[in-house]
Amino acid sequence: MTILNRLKMELSNQQYFTDEQYTQFLTENNLTPTEEYIKSTMQKNLLFTVLDVLEAVANDIDTMSSISTEFSNIGQAYQFIETRIGQVKDKIAAIPDEGDDYNCFSLMYTRNEPRNYSPAQYGSRVITNSEIDSYLNRR
């Protein structure tokens, strides 16, 4: 399947723009419309293209009025487009960047050497075990 066909499929085969305009959107996101679509390397750029198309539709009153025939009014069509934009943004955020070798727990740990924290660093004195024993025996 070509990238252009995959873009149309992602847009539910709605012909918001001409193929030349879709080609421009794809080119702006570093995709060649006639190449075969490879999900593992092209999905994020394709979704950026979908996002660009949907934002262009949302900003074009003439296009919005043409798709409002599927909805009762332009307001409902606009809300649908905005919801779809949010879904696409969430989908983009869920795709890990290439070369990033972290998972959802990576931010909990650092790769730096662990630091030794001491109360003395903050102006406290260190209490020995014998001092602790003497405090406990007084009670």
PDB file of N, CA and C in Angstrom, residues 7-82:
ATOM      1  N   LEU A   7      -2.598   7.229   4.008  1.00  0.00           N
ATOM      2  CA  LEU A   7      -3.089   8.500   4.542  1.00  0.00           C
ATOM      3  C   LEU A   7      -4.603   8.604   4.352  1.00  0.00           C
ATOM      4  N   LYS A   8      -5.062   8.272   3.165  1.00  0.00           N
ATOM      5  CA  LYS A   8      -6.503   8.324   2.897  1.00  0.00           C
ATOM      6  C   LYS A   8      -7.254   7.365   3.807  1.00  0.00           C
ATOM      7  N   MET A   9      -6.681   6.183   4.031  1.00  0.00           N
ATOM      8  CA  MET A   9      -7.329   5.218   4.905  1.00  0.00           C
ATOM      9  C   MET A   9      -7.393   5.759   6.335  1.00  0.00           C
ATOM     10  N   GLU A  10      -6.334   6.401   6.785  1.00  0.00           N
ATOM     11  CA  GLU A  10      -6.314   6.980   8.134  1.00  0.00           C
ATOM     12  C   GLU A  10      -7.351   8.094   8.267  1.00  0.00           C
ATOM     13  N   LEU A  11      -7.657   8.745   7.159  1.00  0.00           N
ATOM     14  CA  LEU A  11      -8.666   9.815   7.142  1.00  0.00           C
ATOM     15  C   LEU A  11     -10.056   9.268   6.806  1.00  0.00           C
ATOM     16  N   SER A  12     -10.235   7.967   6.922  1.00  0.00           N
ATOM     17  CA  SER A  12     -11.513   7.293   6.645  1.00  0.00           C
ATOM     18  C   SER A  12     -12.011   7.555   5.223  1.00  0.00           C
ATOM     19  N   ASN A  13     -11.073   7.661   4.301  1.00  0.00           N
ATOM     20  CA  ASN A  13     -11.364   7.896   2.883  1.00  0.00           C
ATOM     21  C   ASN A  13     -12.230   9.128   2.640  1.00  0.00           C
ATOM     22  N   GLN A  14     -12.145  10.086   3.541  1.00  0.00           N
ATOM     23  CA  GLN A  14     -12.829  11.365   3.339  1.00  0.00           C
ATOM     24  C   GLN A  14     -11.954  12.221   2.423  1.00  0.00           C
ATOM     25  N   GLN A  15     -12.501  12.707   1.350  1.00  0.00           N
ATOM     26  CA  GLN A  15     -11.735  13.497   0.392  1.00  0.00           C
ATOM     27  C   GLN A  15     -11.809  14.975   0.779  1.00  0.00           C
ATOM     28  N   TYR A  16     -11.074  15.329   1.846  1.00  0.00           N
ATOM     29  CA  TYR A  16     -11.048  16.723   2.287  1.00  0.00           C
ATOM     30  C   TYR A  16     -10.308  17.598   1.288  1.00  0.00           C
ATOM     31  N   PHE A  17      -9.241  17.055   0.702  1.00  0.00           N
ATOM     32  CA  PHE A  17      -8.394  17.794  -0.231  1.00  0.00           C
ATOM     33  C   PHE A  17      -8.111  16.932  -1.450  1.00  0.00           C
ATOM     34  N   THR A  18      -7.476  17.539  -2.443  1.00  0.00           N
ATOM     35  CA  THR A  18      -7.081  16.795  -3.647  1.00  0.00           C
ATOM     36  C   THR A  18      -5.826  15.971  -3.349  1.00  0.00           C
ATOM     37  N   ASP A  19      -5.527  15.033  -4.245  1.00  0.00           N
ATOM     38  CA  ASP A  19      -4.319  14.224  -4.074  1.00  0.00           C
ATOM     39  C   ASP A  19      -3.061  15.081  -4.100  1.00  0.00           C
ATOM     40  N   GLU A  20      -3.069  16.136  -4.890  1.00  0.00           N
ATOM     41  CA  GLU A  20      -1.911  17.034  -4.934  1.00  0.00           C
ATOM     42  C   GLU A  20      -1.705  17.719  -3.588  1.00  0.00           C
ATOM     43  N   GLN A  21      -2.788  18.116  -2.963  1.00  0.00           N
ATOM     44  CA  GLN A  21      -2.673  18.742  -1.647  1.00  0.00           C
ATOM     45  C   GLN A  21      -2.231  17.727  -0.594  1.00  0.00           C
ATOM     46  N   TYR A  22      -2.759  16.499  -0.664  1.00  0.00           N
ATOM     47  CA  TYR A  22      -2.303  15.450   0.250  1.00  0.00           C
ATOM     48  C   TYR A  22      -0.810  15.185   0.044  1.00  0.00           C
ATOM     49  N   THR A  23      -0.375  15.192  -1.213  1.00  0.00           N
ATOM     50  CA  THR A  23       1.041  14.998  -1.520  1.00  0.00           C
ATOM     51  C   THR A  23       1.882  16.082  -0.868  1.00  0.00           C
ATOM     52  N   GLN A  24       1.397  17.311  -0.895  1.00  0.00           N
ATOM     53  CA  GLN A  24       2.118  18.411  -0.247  1.00  0.00           C
ATOM     54  C   GLN A  24       2.222  18.191   1.263  1.00  0.00           C
ATOM     55  N   PHE A  25       1.140  17.804   1.881  1.00  0.00           N
ATOM     56  CA  PHE A  25       1.163  17.517   3.321  1.00  0.00           C
ATOM     57  C   PHE A  25       2.179  16.413   3.632  1.00  0.00           C
ATOM     58  N   LEU A  26       2.174  15.350   2.833  1.00  0.00           N
ATOM     59  CA  LEU A  26       3.105  14.241   3.053  1.00  0.00           C
ATOM     60  C   LEU A  26       4.554  14.679   2.874  1.00  0.00           C
ATOM     61  N   THR A  27       4.805  15.459   1.848  1.00  0.00           N
ATOM     62  CA  THR A  27       6.161  15.936   1.580  1.00  0.00           C
ATOM     63  C   THR A  27       6.667  16.805   2.725  1.00  0.00           C
ATOM     64  N   GLU A  28       5.807  17.623   3.288  1.00  0.00           N
ATOM     65  CA  GLU A  28       6.201  18.475   4.416  1.00  0.00           C
ATOM     66  C   GLU A  28       6.575  17.657   5.648  1.00  0.00           C
ATOM     67  N   ASN A  29       6.105  16.412   5.708  1.00  0.00           N
ATOM     68  CA  ASN A  29       6.426  15.531   6.833  1.00  0.00           C
ATOM     69  C   ASN A  29       7.415  14.429   6.434  1.00  0.00           C
ATOM     70  N   ASN A  30       8.226  14.738   5.423  1.00  0.00           N
ATOM     71  CA  ASN A  30       9.313  13.859   4.970  1.00  0.00           C
ATOM     72  C   ASN A  30       8.841  12.482   4.497  1.00  0.00           C
ATOM     73  N   LEU A  31       7.706  12.440   3.831  1.00  0.00           N
ATOM     74  CA  LEU A  31       7.193  11.192   3.270  1.00  0.00           C
ATOM     75  C   LEU A  31       6.993  11.347   1.765  1.00  0.00           C
ATOM     76  N   THR A  32       7.265  10.277   1.031  1.00  0.00           N
ATOM     77  CA  THR A  32       7.052  10.266  -0.414  1.00  0.00           C
ATOM     78  C   THR A  32       5.769   9.488  -0.687  1.00  0.00           C
ATOM     79  N   PRO A  33       4.771  10.129  -1.277  1.00  0.00           N
ATOM     80  CA  PRO A  33       3.446   9.514  -1.430  1.00  0.00           C
ATOM     81  C   PRO A  33       3.430   8.207  -2.207  1.00  0.00           C
ATOM     82  N   THR A  34       4.363   8.006  -3.126  1.00  0.00           N
ATOM     83  CA  THR A  34       4.341   6.816  -3.970  1.00  0.00           C
ATOM     84  C   THR A  34       5.107   5.636  -3.377  1.00  0.00           C
ATOM     85  N   GLU A  35       5.833   5.844  -2.293  1.00  0.00           N
ATOM     86  CA  GLU A  35       6.570   4.747  -1.657  1.00  0.00           C
ATOM     87  C   GLU A  35       5.616   3.823  -0.924  1.00  0.00           C
ATOM     88  N   GLU A  36       6.085   2.591  -0.693  1.00  0.00           N
ATOM     89  CA  GLU A  36       5.316   1.640   0.095  1.00  0.00           C
ATOM     90  C   GLU A  36       5.340   2.071   1.558  1.00  0.00           C
ATOM     91  N   TYR A  37       4.211   1.947   2.221  1.00  0.00           N
ATOM     92  CA  TYR A  37       4.099   2.341   3.628  1.00  0.00           C
ATOM     93  C   TYR A  37       4.701   1.267   4.517  1.00  0.00           C
ATOM     94  N   ILE A  38       5.621   1.669   5.396  1.00  0.00           N
ATOM     95  CA  ILE A  38       6.231   0.786   6.382  1.00  0.00           C
ATOM     96  C   ILE A  38       5.918   1.366   7.751  1.00  0.00           C
ATOM     97  N   LYS A  39       5.062   0.684   8.472  1.00  0.00           N
ATOM     98  CA  LYS A  39       4.548   1.209   9.729  1.00  0.00           C
ATOM     99  C   LYS A  39       5.649   1.493  10.749  1.00  0.00           C
ATOM    100  N   SER A  40       6.608   0.597  10.858  1.00  0.00           N
ATOM    101  CA  SER A  40       7.626   0.733  11.896  1.00  0.00           C
ATOM    102  C   SER A  40       8.463   1.994  11.750  1.00  0.00           C
ATOM    103  N   THR A  41       8.621   2.492  10.539  1.00  0.00           N
ATOM    104  CA  THR A  41       9.457   3.684  10.356  1.00  0.00           C
ATOM    105  C   THR A  41       8.678   4.922   9.930  1.00  0.00           C
ATOM    106  N   MET A  42       7.465   4.751   9.479  1.00  0.00           N
ATOM    107  CA  MET A  42       6.729   5.879   8.905  1.00  0.00           C
ATOM    108  C   MET A  42       5.480   6.282   9.672  1.00  0.00           C
ATOM    109  N   GLN A  43       5.102   5.523  10.677  1.00  0.00           N
ATOM    110  CA  GLN A  43       3.825   5.775  11.342  1.00  0.00           C
ATOM    111  C   GLN A  43       3.751   7.162  11.967  1.00  0.00           C
ATOM    112  N   LYS A  44       4.809   7.563  12.650  1.00  0.00           N
ATOM    113  CA  LYS A  44       4.762   8.852  13.341  1.00  0.00           C
ATOM    114  C   LYS A  44       4.629  10.007  12.347  1.00  0.00           C
ATOM    115  N   ASN A  45       5.399   9.966  11.261  1.00  0.00           N
ATOM    116  CA  ASN A  45       5.304  11.033  10.259  1.00  0.00           C
ATOM    117  C   ASN A  45       3.945  11.019   9.567  1.00  0.00           C
ATOM    118  N   LEU A  46       3.385   9.825   9.366  1.00  0.00           N
ATOM    119  CA  LEU A  46       2.053   9.753   8.768  1.00  0.00           C
ATOM    120  C   LEU A  46       1.020  10.380   9.699  1.00  0.00           C
ATOM    121  N   LEU A  47       1.136  10.109  10.994  1.00  0.00           N
ATOM    122  CA  LEU A  47       0.193  10.696  11.948  1.00  0.00           C
ATOM    123  C   LEU A  47       0.367  12.210  12.046  1.00  0.00           C
ATOM    124  N   PHE A  48       1.606  12.693  11.910  1.00  0.00           N
ATOM    125  CA  PHE A  48       1.810  14.147  11.856  1.00  0.00           C
ATOM    126  C   PHE A  48       1.108  14.727  10.633  1.00  0.00           C
ATOM    127  N   THR A  49       1.127  13.989   9.527  1.00  0.00           N
ATOM    128  CA  THR A  49       0.433  14.437   8.319  1.00  0.00           C
ATOM    129  C   THR A  49      -1.071  14.453   8.541  1.00  0.00           C
ATOM    130  N   VAL A  50      -1.599  13.411   9.171  1.00  0.00           N
ATOM    131  CA  VAL A  50      -3.031  13.361   9.495  1.00  0.00           C
ATOM    132  C   VAL A  50      -3.402  14.557  10.358  1.00  0.00           C
ATOM    133  N   LEU A  51      -2.565  14.843  11.327  1.00  0.00           N
ATOM    134  CA  LEU A  51      -2.800  15.987  12.211  1.00  0.00           C
ATOM    135  C   LEU A  51      -2.824  17.288  11.421  1.00  0.00           C
ATOM    136  N   ASP A  52      -1.880  17.455  10.495  1.00  0.00           N
ATOM    137  CA  ASP A  52      -1.850  18.653   9.656  1.00  0.00           C
ATOM    138  C   ASP A  52      -3.118  18.780   8.816  1.00  0.00           C
ATOM    139  N   VAL A  53      -3.545  17.660   8.246  1.00  0.00           N
ATOM    140  CA  VAL A  53      -4.758  17.676   7.412  1.00  0.00           C
ATOM    141  C   VAL A  53      -5.975  18.054   8.253  1.00  0.00           C
ATOM    142  N   LEU A  54      -6.124  17.424   9.415  1.00  0.00           N
ATOM    143  CA  LEU A  54      -7.289  17.707  10.256  1.00  0.00           C
ATOM    144  C   LEU A  54      -7.284  19.152  10.762  1.00  0.00           C
ATOM    145  N   GLU A  55      -6.109  19.666  11.082  1.00  0.00           N
ATOM    146  CA  GLU A  55      -6.041  21.067  11.516  1.00  0.00           C
ATOM    147  C   GLU A  55      -6.370  22.009  10.365  1.00  0.00           C
ATOM    148  N   ALA A  56      -5.950  21.658   9.157  1.00  0.00           N
ATOM    149  CA  ALA A  56      -6.295  22.477   7.987  1.00  0.00           C
ATOM    150  C   ALA A  56      -7.801  22.445   7.738  1.00  0.00           C
ATOM    151  N   VAL A  57      -8.398  21.286   7.923  1.00  0.00           N
ATOM    152  CA  VAL A  57      -9.859  21.170   7.758  1.00  0.00           C
ATOM    153  C   VAL A  57     -10.564  22.016   8.815  1.00  0.00           C
ATOM    154  N   ALA A  58     -10.106  21.940  10.048  1.00  0.00           N
ATOM    155  CA  ALA A  58     -10.739  22.692  11.137  1.00  0.00           C
ATOM    156  C   ALA A  58     -10.623  24.198  10.929  1.00  0.00           C
ATOM    157  N   ASN A  59      -9.582  24.634  10.217  1.00  0.00           N
ATOM    158  CA  ASN A  59      -9.369  26.066   9.994  1.00  0.00           C
ATOM    159  C   ASN A  59      -9.988  26.576   8.700  1.00  0.00           C
ATOM    160  N   ASP A  60     -10.626  25.704   7.923  1.00  0.00           N
ATOM    161  CA  ASP A  60     -11.210  26.094   6.639  1.00  0.00           C
ATOM    162  C   ASP A  60     -12.730  25.994   6.712  1.00  0.00           C
ATOM    163  N   ILE A  61     -13.392  27.129   6.738  1.00  0.00           N
ATOM    164  CA  ILE A  61     -14.857  27.182   6.870  1.00  0.00           C
ATOM    165  C   ILE A  61     -15.548  26.480   5.710  1.00  0.00           C
ATOM    166  N   ASP A  62     -15.035  26.648   4.494  1.00  0.00           N
ATOM    167  CA  ASP A  62     -15.672  26.019   3.334  1.00  0.00           C
ATOM    168  C   ASP A  62     -15.627  24.497   3.439  1.00  0.00           C
ATOM    169  N   THR A  63     -14.476  23.970   3.851  1.00  0.00           N
ATOM    170  CA  THR A  63     -14.353  22.526   4.010  1.00  0.00           C
ATOM    171  C   THR A  63     -15.241  22.044   5.149  1.00  0.00           C
ATOM    172  N   MET A  64     -15.275  22.815   6.231  1.00  0.00           N
ATOM    173  CA  MET A  64     -16.124  22.436   7.367  1.00  0.00           C
ATOM    174  C   MET A  64     -17.592  22.410   6.967  1.00  0.00           C
ATOM    175  N   SER A  65     -18.024  23.363   6.180  1.00  0.00           N
ATOM    176  CA  SER A  65     -19.434  23.372   5.778  1.00  0.00           C
ATOM    177  C   SER A  65     -19.741  22.218   4.830  1.00  0.00           C
ATOM    178  N   SER A  66     -18.737  21.761   4.065  1.00  0.00           N
ATOM    179  CA  SER A  66     -18.980  20.622   3.170  1.00  0.00           C
ATOM    180  C   SER A  66     -19.090  19.315   3.946  1.00  0.00           C
ATOM    181  N   ILE A  67     -18.365  19.194   5.070  1.00  0.00           N
ATOM    182  CA  ILE A  67     -18.493  17.964   5.850  1.00  0.00           C
ATOM    183  C   ILE A  67     -19.601  18.055   6.882  1.00  0.00           C
ATOM    184  N   SER A  68     -20.143  19.250   7.085  1.00  0.00           N
ATOM    185  CA  SER A  68     -21.209  19.387   8.079  1.00  0.00           C
ATOM    186  C   SER A  68     -22.498  18.716   7.623  1.00  0.00           C
ATOM    187  N   THR A  69     -22.555  18.293   6.363  1.00  0.00           N
ATOM    188  CA  THR A  69     -23.746  17.568   5.906  1.00  0.00           C
ATOM    189  C   THR A  69     -23.877  16.235   6.636  1.00  0.00           C
ATOM    190  N   GLU A  70     -22.742  15.672   7.112  1.00  0.00           N
ATOM    191  CA  GLU A  70     -22.783  14.423   7.868  1.00  0.00           C
ATOM    192  C   GLU A  70     -23.249  14.669   9.302  1.00  0.00           C
ATOM    193  N   PHE A  71     -23.165  15.918   9.745  1.00  0.00           N
ATOM    194  CA  PHE A  71     -23.559  16.301  11.095  1.00  0.00           C
ATOM    195  C   PHE A  71     -24.706  17.287  10.985  1.00  0.00           C
ATOM    196  N   SER A  72     -25.333  17.588  12.098  1.00  0.00           N
ATOM    197  CA  SER A  72     -26.479  18.493  12.026  1.00  0.00           C
ATOM    198  C   SER A  72     -26.066  19.948  11.811  1.00  0.00           C
ATOM    199  N   ASN A  73     -24.844  20.303  12.228  1.00  0.00           N
ATOM    200  CA  ASN A  73     -24.372  21.675  11.996  1.00  0.00           C
ATOM    201  C   ASN A  73     -22.844  21.711  12.002  1.00  0.00           C
ATOM    202  N   ILE A  74     -22.294  22.858  11.683  1.00  0.00           N
ATOM    203  CA  ILE A  74     -20.836  23.020  11.618  1.00  0.00           C
ATOM    204  C   ILE A  74     -20.216  22.840  12.996  1.00  0.00           C
ATOM    205  N   GLY A  75     -20.908  23.230  14.038  1.00  0.00           N
ATOM    206  CA  GLY A  75     -20.388  23.085  15.397  1.00  0.00           C
ATOM    207  C   GLY A  75     -20.111  21.634  15.750  1.00  0.00           C
ATOM    208  N   GLN A  76     -21.027  20.755  15.383  1.00  0.00           N
ATOM    209  CA  GLN A  76     -20.817  19.329  15.647  1.00  0.00           C
ATOM    210  C   GLN A  76     -19.658  18.781  14.814  1.00  0.00           C
ATOM    211  N   ALA A  77     -19.558  19.220  13.577  1.00  0.00           N
ATOM    212  CA  ALA A  77     -18.456  18.782  12.716  1.00  0.00           C
ATOM    213  C   ALA A  77     -17.120  19.248  13.300  1.00  0.00           C
ATOM    214  N   TYR A  78     -17.096  20.494  13.774  1.00  0.00           N
ATOM    215  CA  TYR A  78     -15.870  21.033  14.361  1.00  0.00           C
ATOM    216  C   TYR A  78     -15.491  20.250  15.615  1.00  0.00           C
ATOM    217  N   GLN A  79     -16.463  19.934  16.451  1.00  0.00           N
ATOM    218  CA  GLN A  79     -16.175  19.165  17.673  1.00  0.00           C
ATOM    219  C   GLN A  79     -15.648  17.779  17.328  1.00  0.00           C
ATOM    220  N   PHE A  80     -16.209  17.162  16.286  1.00  0.00           N
ATOM    221  CA  PHE A  80     -15.716  15.856  15.855  1.00  0.00           C
ATOM    222  C   PHE A  80     -14.258  15.947  15.413  1.00  0.00           C
ATOM    223  N   ILE A  81     -13.951  16.959  14.623  1.00  0.00           N
ATOM    224  CA  ILE A  81     -12.571  17.150  14.136  1.00  0.00           C
ATOM    225  C   ILE A  81     -11.628  17.402  15.318  1.00  0.00           C
ATOM    226  N   GLU A  82     -12.040  18.234  16.261  1.00  0.00           N
ATOM    227  CA  GLU A  82     -11.201  18.519  17.430  1.00  0.00           C
ATOM    228  C   GLU A  82     -10.963  17.261  18.266  1.00  0.00           C
TER     229      GLU A  82
END
